[in-house]
Coordinates of C-alpha atoms and ligand atoms in Angstrom, one line a residue:
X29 CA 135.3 -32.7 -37.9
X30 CA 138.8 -32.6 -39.7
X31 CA 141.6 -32.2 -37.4
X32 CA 143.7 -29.7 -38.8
X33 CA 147.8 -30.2 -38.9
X34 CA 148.5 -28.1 -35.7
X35 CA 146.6 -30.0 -33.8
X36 CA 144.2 -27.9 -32.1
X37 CA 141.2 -29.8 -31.3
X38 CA 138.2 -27.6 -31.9
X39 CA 134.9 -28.1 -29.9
X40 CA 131.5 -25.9 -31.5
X41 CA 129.6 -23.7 -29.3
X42 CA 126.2 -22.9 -31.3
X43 CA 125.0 -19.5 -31.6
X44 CA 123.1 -18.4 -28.5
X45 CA 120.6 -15.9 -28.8
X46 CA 120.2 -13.0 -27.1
X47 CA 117.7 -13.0 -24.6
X48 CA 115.8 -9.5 -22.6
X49 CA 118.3 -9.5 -20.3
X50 CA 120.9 -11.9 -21.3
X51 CA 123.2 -11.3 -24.1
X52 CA 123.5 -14.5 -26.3
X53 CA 126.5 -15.3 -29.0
X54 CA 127.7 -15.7 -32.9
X55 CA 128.6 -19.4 -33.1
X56 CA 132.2 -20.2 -32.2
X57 CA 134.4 -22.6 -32.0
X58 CA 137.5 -23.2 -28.8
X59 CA 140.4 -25.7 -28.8
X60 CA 140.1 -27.9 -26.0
X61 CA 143.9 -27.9 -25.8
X62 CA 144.7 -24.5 -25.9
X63 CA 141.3 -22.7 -25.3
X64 CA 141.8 -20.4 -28.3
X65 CA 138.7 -19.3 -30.0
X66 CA 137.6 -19.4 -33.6
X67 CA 135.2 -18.0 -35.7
X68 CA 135.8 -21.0 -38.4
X69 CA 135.8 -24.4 -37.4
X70 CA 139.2 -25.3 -39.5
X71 CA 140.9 -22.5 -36.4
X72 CA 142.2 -20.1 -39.1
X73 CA 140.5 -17.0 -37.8
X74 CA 141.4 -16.5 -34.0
X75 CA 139.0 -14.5 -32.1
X76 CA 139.8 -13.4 -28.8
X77 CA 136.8 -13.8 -27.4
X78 CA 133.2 -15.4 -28.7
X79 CA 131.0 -12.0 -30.2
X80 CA 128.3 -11.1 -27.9
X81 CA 124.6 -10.4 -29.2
X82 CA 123.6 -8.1 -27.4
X83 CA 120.3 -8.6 -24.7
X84 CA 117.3 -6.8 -26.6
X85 CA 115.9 -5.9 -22.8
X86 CA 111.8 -6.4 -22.6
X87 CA 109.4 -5.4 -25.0
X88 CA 106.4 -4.1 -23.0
X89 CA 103.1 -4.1 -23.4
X90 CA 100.8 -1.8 -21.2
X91 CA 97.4 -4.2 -20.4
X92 CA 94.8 -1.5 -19.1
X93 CA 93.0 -1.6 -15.7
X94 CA 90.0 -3.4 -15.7
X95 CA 87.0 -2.2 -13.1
X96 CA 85.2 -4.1 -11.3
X97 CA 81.5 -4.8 -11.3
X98 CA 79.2 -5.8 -8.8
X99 CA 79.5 -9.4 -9.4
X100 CA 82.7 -9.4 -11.5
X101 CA 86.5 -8.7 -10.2
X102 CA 88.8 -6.3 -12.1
X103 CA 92.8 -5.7 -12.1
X104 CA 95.1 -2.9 -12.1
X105 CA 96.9 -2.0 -15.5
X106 CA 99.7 -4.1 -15.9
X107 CA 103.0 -4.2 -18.4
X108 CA 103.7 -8.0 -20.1
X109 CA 106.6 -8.9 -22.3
X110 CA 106.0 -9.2 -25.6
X111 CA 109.0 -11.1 -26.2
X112 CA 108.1 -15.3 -26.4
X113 CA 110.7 -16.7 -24.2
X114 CA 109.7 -14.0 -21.3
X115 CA 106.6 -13.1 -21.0
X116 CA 106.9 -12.0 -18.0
X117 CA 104.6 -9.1 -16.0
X118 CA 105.1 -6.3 -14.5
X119 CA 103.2 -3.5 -12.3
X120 CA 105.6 -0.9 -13.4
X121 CA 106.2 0.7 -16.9
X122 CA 109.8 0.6 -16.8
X123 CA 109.8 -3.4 -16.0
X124 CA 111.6 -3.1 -12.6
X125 CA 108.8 -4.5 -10.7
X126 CA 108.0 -8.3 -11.8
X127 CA 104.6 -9.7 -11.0
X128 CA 103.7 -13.5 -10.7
X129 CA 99.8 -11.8 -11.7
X130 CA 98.2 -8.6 -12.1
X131 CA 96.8 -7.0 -9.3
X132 CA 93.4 -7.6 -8.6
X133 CA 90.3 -5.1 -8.1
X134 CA 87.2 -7.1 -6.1
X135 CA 83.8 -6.8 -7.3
X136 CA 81.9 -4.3 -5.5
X137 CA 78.9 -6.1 -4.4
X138 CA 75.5 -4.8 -5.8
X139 CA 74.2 -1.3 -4.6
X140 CA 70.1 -1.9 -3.8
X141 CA 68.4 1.2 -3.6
X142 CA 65.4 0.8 -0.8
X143 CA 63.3 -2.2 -1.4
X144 CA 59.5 -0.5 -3.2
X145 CA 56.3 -2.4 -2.0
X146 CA 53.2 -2.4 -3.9
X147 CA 50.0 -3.4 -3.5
X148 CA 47.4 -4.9 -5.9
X149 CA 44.3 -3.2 -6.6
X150 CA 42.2 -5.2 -4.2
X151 CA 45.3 -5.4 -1.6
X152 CA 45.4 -9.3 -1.9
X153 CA 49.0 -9.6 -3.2
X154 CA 51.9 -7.1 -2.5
X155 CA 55.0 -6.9 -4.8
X156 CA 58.4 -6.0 -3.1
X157 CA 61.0 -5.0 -5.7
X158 CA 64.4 -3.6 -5.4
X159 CA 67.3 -2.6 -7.7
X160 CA 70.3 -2.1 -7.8
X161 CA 71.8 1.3 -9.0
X162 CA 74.9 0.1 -10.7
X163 CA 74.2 -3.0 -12.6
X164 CA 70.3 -2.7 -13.2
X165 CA 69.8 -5.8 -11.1
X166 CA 66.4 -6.5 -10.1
X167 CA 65.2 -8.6 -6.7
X168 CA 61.5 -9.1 -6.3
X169 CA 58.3 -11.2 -4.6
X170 CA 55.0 -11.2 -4.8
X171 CA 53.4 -12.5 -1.4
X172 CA 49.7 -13.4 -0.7
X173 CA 48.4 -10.8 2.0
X174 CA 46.5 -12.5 5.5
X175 CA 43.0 -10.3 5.6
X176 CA 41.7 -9.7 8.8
X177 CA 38.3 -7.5 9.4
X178 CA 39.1 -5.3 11.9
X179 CA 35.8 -3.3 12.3
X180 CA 32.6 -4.7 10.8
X181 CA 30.4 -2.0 8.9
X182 CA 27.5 -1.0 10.5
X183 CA 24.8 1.8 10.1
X184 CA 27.6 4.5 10.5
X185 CA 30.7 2.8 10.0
X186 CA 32.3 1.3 7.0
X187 CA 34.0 -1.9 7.3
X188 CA 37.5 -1.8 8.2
X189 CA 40.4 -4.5 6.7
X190 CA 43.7 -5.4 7.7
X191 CA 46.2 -6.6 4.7
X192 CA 49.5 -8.0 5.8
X193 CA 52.1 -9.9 4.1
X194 CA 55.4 -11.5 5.1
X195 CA 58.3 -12.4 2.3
X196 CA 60.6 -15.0 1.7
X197 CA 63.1 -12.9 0.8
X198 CA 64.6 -11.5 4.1
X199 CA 65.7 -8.4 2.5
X200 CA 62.1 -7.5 2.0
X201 CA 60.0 -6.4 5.5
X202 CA 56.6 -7.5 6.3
X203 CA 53.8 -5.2 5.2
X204 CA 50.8 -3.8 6.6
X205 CA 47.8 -2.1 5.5
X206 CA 45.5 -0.9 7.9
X207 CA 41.9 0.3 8.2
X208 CA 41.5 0.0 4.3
X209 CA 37.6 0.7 3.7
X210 CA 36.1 -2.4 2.4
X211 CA 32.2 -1.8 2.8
X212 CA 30.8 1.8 2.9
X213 CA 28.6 2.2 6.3
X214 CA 24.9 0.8 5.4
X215 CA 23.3 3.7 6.3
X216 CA 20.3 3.4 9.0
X217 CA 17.4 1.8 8.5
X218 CA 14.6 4.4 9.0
X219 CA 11.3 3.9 9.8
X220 CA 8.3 6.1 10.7
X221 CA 6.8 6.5 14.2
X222 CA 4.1 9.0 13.5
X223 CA 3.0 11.7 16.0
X224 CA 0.7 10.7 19.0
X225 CA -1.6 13.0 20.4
X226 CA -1.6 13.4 24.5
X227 CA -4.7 13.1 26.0
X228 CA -6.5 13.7 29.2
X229 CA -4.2 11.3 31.2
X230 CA -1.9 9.9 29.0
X231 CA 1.3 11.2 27.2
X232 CA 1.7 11.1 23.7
X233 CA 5.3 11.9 21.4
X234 CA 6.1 14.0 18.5
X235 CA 6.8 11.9 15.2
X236 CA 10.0 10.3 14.9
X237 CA 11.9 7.8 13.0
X238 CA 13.7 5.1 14.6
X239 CA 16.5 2.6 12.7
X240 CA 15.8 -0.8 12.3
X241 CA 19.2 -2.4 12.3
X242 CA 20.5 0.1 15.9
X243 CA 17.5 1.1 16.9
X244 CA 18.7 4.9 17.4
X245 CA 16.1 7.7 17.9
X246 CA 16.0 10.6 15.0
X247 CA 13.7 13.6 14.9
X248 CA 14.6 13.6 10.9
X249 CA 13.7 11.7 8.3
X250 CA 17.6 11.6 6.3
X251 CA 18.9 10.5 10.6
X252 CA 21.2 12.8 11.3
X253 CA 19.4 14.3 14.0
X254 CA 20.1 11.7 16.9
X255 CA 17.5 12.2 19.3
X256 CA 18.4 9.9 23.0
X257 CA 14.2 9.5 22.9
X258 CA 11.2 10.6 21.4
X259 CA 10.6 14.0 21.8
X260 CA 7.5 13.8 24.8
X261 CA 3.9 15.4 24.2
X262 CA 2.5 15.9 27.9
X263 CA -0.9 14.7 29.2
X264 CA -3.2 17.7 28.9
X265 CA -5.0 16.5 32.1
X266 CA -8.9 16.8 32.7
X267 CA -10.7 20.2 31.3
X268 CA -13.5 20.1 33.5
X269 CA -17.0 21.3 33.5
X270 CA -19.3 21.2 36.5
X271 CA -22.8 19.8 36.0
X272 CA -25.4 21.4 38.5
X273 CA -27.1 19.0 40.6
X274 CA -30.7 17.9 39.5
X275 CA -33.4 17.0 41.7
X276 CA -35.6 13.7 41.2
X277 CA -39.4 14.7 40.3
X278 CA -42.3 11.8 40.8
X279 CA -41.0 9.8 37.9
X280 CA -38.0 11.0 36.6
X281 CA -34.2 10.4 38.9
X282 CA -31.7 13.0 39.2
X283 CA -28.1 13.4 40.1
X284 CA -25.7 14.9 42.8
X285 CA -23.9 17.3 41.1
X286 CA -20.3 16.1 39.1
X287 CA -17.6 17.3 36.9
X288 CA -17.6 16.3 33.4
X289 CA -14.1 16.4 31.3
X290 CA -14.6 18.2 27.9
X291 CA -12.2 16.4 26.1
X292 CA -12.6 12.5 26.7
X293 CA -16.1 12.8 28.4
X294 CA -14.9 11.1 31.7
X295 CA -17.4 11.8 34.6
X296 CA -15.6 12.7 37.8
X297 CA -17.6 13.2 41.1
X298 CA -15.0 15.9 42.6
X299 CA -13.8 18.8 41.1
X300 CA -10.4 18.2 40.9
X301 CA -11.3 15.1 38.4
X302 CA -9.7 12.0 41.1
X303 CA -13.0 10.1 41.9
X304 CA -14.1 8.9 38.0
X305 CA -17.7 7.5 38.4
X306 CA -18.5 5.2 35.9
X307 CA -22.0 6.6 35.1
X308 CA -24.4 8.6 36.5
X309 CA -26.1 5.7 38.0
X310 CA -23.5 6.2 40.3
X311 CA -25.2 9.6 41.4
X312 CA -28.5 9.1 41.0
X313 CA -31.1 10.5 42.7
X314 CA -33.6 8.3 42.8
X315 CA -37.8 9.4 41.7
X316 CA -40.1 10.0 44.7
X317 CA -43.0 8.0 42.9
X318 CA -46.3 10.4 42.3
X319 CA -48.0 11.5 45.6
X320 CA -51.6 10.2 44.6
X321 CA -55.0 11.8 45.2
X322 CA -57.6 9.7 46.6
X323 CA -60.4 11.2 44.0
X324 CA -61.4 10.2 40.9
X325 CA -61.6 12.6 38.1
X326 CA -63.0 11.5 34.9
X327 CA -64.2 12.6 31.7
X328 CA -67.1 11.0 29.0
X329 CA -64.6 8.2 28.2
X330 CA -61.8 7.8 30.7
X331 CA -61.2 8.3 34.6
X332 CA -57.8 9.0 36.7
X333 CA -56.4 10.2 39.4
X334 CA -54.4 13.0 39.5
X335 CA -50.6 13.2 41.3
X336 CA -50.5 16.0 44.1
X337 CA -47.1 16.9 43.1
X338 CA -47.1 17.4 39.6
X339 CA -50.8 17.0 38.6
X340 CA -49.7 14.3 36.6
X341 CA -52.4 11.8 35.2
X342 CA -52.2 8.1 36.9
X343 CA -54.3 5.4 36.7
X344 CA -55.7 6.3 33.7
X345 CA -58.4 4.1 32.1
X346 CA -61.9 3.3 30.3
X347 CA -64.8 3.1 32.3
X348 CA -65.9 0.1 33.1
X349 CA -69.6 -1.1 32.8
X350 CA -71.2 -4.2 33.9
X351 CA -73.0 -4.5 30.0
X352 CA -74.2 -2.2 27.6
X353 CA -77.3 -0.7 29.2
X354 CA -75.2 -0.3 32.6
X355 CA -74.6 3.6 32.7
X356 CA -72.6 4.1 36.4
X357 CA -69.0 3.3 36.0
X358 CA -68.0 0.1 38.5
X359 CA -64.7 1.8 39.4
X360 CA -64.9 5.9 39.3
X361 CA -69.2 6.0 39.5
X362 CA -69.5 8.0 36.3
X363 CA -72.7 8.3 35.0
X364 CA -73.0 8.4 31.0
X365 CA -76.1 8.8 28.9
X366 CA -77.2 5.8 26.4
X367 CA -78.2 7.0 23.0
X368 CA -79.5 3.6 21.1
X369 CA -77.3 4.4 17.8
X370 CA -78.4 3.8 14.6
X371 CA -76.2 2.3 11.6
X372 CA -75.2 4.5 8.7
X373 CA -73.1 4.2 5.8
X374 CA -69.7 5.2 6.5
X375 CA -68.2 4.0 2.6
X376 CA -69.8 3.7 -0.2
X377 CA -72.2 6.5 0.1
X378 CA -72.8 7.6 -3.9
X379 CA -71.2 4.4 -5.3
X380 CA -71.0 4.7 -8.9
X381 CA -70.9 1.2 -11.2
X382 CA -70.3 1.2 -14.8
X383 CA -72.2 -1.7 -17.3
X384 CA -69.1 -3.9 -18.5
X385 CA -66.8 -2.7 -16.0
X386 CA -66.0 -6.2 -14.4
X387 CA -65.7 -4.4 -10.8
X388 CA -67.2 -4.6 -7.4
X389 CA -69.1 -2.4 -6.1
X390 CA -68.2 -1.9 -1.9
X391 CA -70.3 -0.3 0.8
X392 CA -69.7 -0.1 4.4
X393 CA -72.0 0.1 7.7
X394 CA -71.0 1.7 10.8
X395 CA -73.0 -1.0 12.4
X396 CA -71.5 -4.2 14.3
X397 CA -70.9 -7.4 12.0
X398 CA -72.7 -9.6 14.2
X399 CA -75.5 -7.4 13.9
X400 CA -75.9 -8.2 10.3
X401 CA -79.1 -9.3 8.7
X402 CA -79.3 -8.4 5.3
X403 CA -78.7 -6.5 1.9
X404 CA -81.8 -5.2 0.3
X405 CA -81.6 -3.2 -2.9
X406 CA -84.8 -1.1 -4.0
X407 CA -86.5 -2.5 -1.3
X408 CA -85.9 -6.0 -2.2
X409 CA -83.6 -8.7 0.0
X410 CA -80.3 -9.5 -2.4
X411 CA -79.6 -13.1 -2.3
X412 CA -76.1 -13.9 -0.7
X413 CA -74.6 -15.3 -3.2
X414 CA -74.8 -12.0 -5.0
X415 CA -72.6 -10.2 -2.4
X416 CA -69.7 -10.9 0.0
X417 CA -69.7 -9.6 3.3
X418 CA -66.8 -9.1 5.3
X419 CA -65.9 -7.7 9.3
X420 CA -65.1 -3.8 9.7
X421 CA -67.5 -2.9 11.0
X422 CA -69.7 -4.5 8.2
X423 CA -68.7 -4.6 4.7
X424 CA -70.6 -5.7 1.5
X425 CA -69.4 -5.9 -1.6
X426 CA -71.7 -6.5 -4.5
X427 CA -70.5 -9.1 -7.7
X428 CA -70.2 -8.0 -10.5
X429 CA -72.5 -10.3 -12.3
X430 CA -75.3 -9.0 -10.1
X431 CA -74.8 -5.5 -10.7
X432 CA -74.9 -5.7 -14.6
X433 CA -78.5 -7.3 -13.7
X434 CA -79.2 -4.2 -12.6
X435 CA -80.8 -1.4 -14.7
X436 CA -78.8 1.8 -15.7
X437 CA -79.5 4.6 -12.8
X438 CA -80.2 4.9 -9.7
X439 CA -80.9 2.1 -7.2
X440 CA -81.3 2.5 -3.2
X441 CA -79.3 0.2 -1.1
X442 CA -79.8 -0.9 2.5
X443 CA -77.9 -2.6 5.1
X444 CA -80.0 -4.3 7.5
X445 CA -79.0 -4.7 10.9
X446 CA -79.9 -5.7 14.4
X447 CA -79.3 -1.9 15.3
X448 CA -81.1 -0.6 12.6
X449 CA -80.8 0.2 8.7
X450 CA -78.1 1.8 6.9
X451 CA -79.0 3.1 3.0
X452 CA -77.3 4.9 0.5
X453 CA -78.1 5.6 -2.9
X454 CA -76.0 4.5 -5.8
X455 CA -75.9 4.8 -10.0
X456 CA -75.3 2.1 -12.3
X457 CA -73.5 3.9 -15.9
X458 CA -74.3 2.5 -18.9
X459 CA -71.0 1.4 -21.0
X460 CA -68.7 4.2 -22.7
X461 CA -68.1 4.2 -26.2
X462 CA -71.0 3.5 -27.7
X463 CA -71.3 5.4 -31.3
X464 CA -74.9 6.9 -30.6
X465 CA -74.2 9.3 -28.2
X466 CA -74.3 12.0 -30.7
X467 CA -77.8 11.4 -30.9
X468 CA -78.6 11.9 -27.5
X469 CA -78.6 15.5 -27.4
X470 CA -81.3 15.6 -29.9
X471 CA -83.4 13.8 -27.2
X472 CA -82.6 15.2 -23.9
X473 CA -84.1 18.3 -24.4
X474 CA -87.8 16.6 -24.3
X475 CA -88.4 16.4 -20.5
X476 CA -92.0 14.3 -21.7
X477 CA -90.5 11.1 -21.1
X478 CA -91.5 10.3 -18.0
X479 CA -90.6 7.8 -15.0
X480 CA -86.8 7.8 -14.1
X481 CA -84.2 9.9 -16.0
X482 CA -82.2 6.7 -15.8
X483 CA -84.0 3.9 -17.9
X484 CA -84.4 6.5 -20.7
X485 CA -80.8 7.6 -21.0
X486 CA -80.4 3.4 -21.4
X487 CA -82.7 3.2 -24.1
X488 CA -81.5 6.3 -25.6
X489 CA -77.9 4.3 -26.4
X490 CA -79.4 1.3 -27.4
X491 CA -82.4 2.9 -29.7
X492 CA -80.0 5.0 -31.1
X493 CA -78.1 2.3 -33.0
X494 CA -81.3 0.3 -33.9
X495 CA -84.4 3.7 -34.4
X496 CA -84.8 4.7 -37.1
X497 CA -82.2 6.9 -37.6
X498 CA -81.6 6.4 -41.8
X499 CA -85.5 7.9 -42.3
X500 CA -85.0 10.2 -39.8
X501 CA -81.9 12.3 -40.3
X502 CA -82.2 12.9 -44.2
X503 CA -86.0 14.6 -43.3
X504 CA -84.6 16.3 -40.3
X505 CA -81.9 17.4 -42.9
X506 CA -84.7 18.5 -44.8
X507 CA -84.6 21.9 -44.8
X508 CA -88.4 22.2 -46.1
X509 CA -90.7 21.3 -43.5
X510 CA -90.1 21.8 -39.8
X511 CA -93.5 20.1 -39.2
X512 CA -92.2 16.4 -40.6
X513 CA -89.1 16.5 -38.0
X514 CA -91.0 17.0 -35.3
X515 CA -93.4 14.0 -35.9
X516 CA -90.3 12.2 -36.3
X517 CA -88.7 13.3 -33.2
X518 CA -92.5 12.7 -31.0
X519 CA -92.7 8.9 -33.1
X520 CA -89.0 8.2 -31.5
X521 CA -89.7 9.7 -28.5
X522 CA -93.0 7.1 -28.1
X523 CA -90.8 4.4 -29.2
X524 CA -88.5 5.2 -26.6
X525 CA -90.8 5.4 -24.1
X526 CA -92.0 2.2 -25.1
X527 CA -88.7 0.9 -24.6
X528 CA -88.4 1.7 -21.1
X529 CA -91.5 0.2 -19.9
X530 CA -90.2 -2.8 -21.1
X531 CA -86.7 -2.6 -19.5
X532 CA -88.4 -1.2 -16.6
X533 CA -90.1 -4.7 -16.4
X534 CA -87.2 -6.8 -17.1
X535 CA -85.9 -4.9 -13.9
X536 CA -88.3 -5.7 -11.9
X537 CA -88.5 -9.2 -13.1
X538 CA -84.7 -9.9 -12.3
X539 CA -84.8 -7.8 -8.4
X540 CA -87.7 -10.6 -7.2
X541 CA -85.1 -13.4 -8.5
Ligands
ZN12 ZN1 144.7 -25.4 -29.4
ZN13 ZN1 111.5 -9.9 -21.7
ZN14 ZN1 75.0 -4.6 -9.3
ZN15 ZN1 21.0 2.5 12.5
ZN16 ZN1 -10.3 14.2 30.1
ZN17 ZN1 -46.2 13.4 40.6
ZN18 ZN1 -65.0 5.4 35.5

């Protein structure tokens, strides 16, 4: 700085400016000597005093409230200076009221509604879960559940379970389901008792069924009819029927009388069916044994005595005699009369044996087999080797090999014995089917040939096929001459004849052999 000639000695004061509440200054200058202002620093323009700025006062803002939340804290609306160098706050719009901060609002705290529990599906787990109503803030846990069977199941009853759980979180309370159903009842276990009849002495029960697994009494099939024990069929007791007494005869026992029960047959020896008797053996009356006679009665074969009681027959038997010619019996003294018998045939009578057959030919004497002498046929004794003879009471039977020795007719047979002769006659038959027996008829009706029938009827069959039956038939044919067919018929009929001489013989021949 220039000092100027006066001599004042300035001294600058820089403009000040104004603040809210201060007022601030133009830039001035003041002598130091005479403390005279100036608005210029050479001192030409004297100023009485420095020129104020004027304060501006604050520039307020309004800063609006600002809530709380449940975790977060607010503040009351507030006023704050704009202006750089102040800054400064206020509670009040007007700026009277300075504060160092704005006021502040707390949080609130969440608001929980009621904690909700639930359970799983199968009650093993239980979720607790609250929230709160203002903010949307959720608290939860899931917590295993302790199970504890509180009522095993059984025929009736379902099995009960317990489910509890306990959380971590203390805000949650301990929960407990009880009696949750975890087994439906298993129902009874029916089985058929069928019906039993009473009887005499003994009771018997209607059907019923009875469970298996409780062993409860039902009078229903389904069980739902609980019966405390089968329903009881009483004893019927004895239906008794006297039996009369019977009285023992000579041989037969009786009995006293008794009481007989209709339905089981017991036997009971009093009528009100206490004394049981185990059979009538019990009662018997024993027999009295026949009251014999002292005489003898008999008859041509037997003799006996007879009881006096019952005329009963008793020591019945044969006569006895000392041999065959002894006629008084040894025990009764019957007399009999001896007629000598003599044999006869009792089979056989009429035999009938056929040429070729192959067959026996069987004949039977009445007479004793150790009487037996001998076989004779026409009079003549058959060699034994010819026949067999057998016991009963004598029985031969002729070979066949003999009998087709024998001639075709009619032979007489006898059956010698010590008692005397038995004889029958019998027929030897010439063979069937032979082809000549057409012829036959043609010779029959001559009855000239004489001897036996038999011999001729055997040459008849054998001529037949060897005669001269060519020459013969066509002249018999012949309706000419009556007189030729009747030689013809009188030259077979000599022929034949002839024949039977000769067989006759041959017959005779073979019997002496
Ligand atoms: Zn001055
Ligand atoms: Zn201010
Ligand atoms: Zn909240
Ligand atoms: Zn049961
Ligand atoms: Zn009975
Ligand atoms: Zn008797
Ligand atoms: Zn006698």
């Amino acid at each position: 700085m220039t000092l100027p000639s006066e001599g004042h000695d300035l001294v600058k004061s820089e403009r000040k400016e104004a603040g809210c509440t201060e007022d601030g200054h133009e830039e001035y200058w003041q002598c130091s000597k005479c403390h005279r202002f100036f608005s210029d620093e050479e001192g030409n323009t004297r100023i009485s005093e420095p020129k104020v700025i004027s304060k501006t006062g604050h520039s307020l803002k309004k800063v609006e409230k600002k809530e709380a939340s449940c975790t977060e804290s607010g503040y009351e609306a507030y006023w704050k200076c704009q202006n750089e160098t102040c800054q400064r706050l206020f509670s009040d719009e007007g700026g009277k009221t300075g504060i160092n901060q704005p006021k502040e609002i707390k949080a609130t705290g969440h608001k929980y509604e009621e904690p909700a529990y639930i359970w799983s599906a199968d009650n093993l787990k239980c979720n607790a879960e609250r929230k709160c109503t203002a903010c949307d803030d959720v608290e939860m846990e899931t917590a295993d559940a302790t199970v504890t069977v509180v009522q095993e199941k059984n025929c009736i009853l379902p099995e009960l379970t317990m489910f509890h759980v306990t959380f971590k979180n203390d805000v949650f309370e301990g929960q407990t389901k009880e009696n949750v159903k975890t087994a439906e009842a298993t129902g009874h276990d029916l089985e058929k008792v069928e019906k039993k009849v009473a009887n005499c002495t003994e009771s018997g029960h209607e059907g019923y069924w009875k469970c298996q697994t409780c062993e409860k009494f039902f009078s229903d099939e389904i069980g739902t009819a609980e019966i405390s024990n089968p329903i009881e069929i009483k004893a019927t007791g004895h239906n008794l029927e006297k039996v009369e007494k019977k009285a023992a005869s000579c041989t037969e026992t009786g009995y006293e009388e008794y009481w007989k029960c209709q339905t089981c047959g017991k036997l009971f020896s009093d009528e009100a069916g206490t004394d049981e008797i185990a059979s009538l053996d019990d009662i018997q009356i024993p027999a009295k044994g026949h009251e014999e006679g002292n005489e003898w009665l008999s008859d041509a074969e037997k003799h006996w005595k007879e009881c006096a009681v019952c005329q009963e027959k008793t020591e019945e038997a044969d006569h006895v005699y000392v041999n065959e010619t002894d006629t008084v019996c040894e025990i009764c003294g019957y007399e009999r009369t001896i007629k000598s018998e003599v044999p006869e045939i009792l089979e056989g009578h009429n035999g009938k044996w056929q040429m070729n057959s192959g067959k026996t030919l069987s004949f039977r004497s009445s007479a004793p087999f150790a009487e037996f002498i001998s076989v004779t046929i026409d009079d003549v004794v058959v060699d034994e080797k010819n026949y067999d003879k057998a016991e009963g009471s004598t029985i031969i039977t002729l070979h066949p090999e003999f009998l087709s020795t024998l001639s075709v007719g009619t032979h007489t047979l006898s059956i010698d014995s010590a008692s005397g002769s038995a004889a029958t006659e019998f027929t030897i038959e010439e063979a069937t089917a032979e082809p000549s027996i057409t012829e036959t008829p043609s010779v029959t009706p001559t009855t000239a040939p004489s001897a036996t029938t038999a011999p001729s009827a055997t040459t008849a069959s054998t001529a037949a096929t060897v005669t001269p039956t060519p020459t013969a038939s066509p002249e018999t044919k012949a309706p000419k001459t009556g007189d030729e067919s009747n030689v013809a018929i009188w030259m077979l009929l000599l022929f034949l004849s002839a024949e039977g001489i000769i067989v006759a013989l041959q017959k005779s021949k073979k019997k002496t052999r």
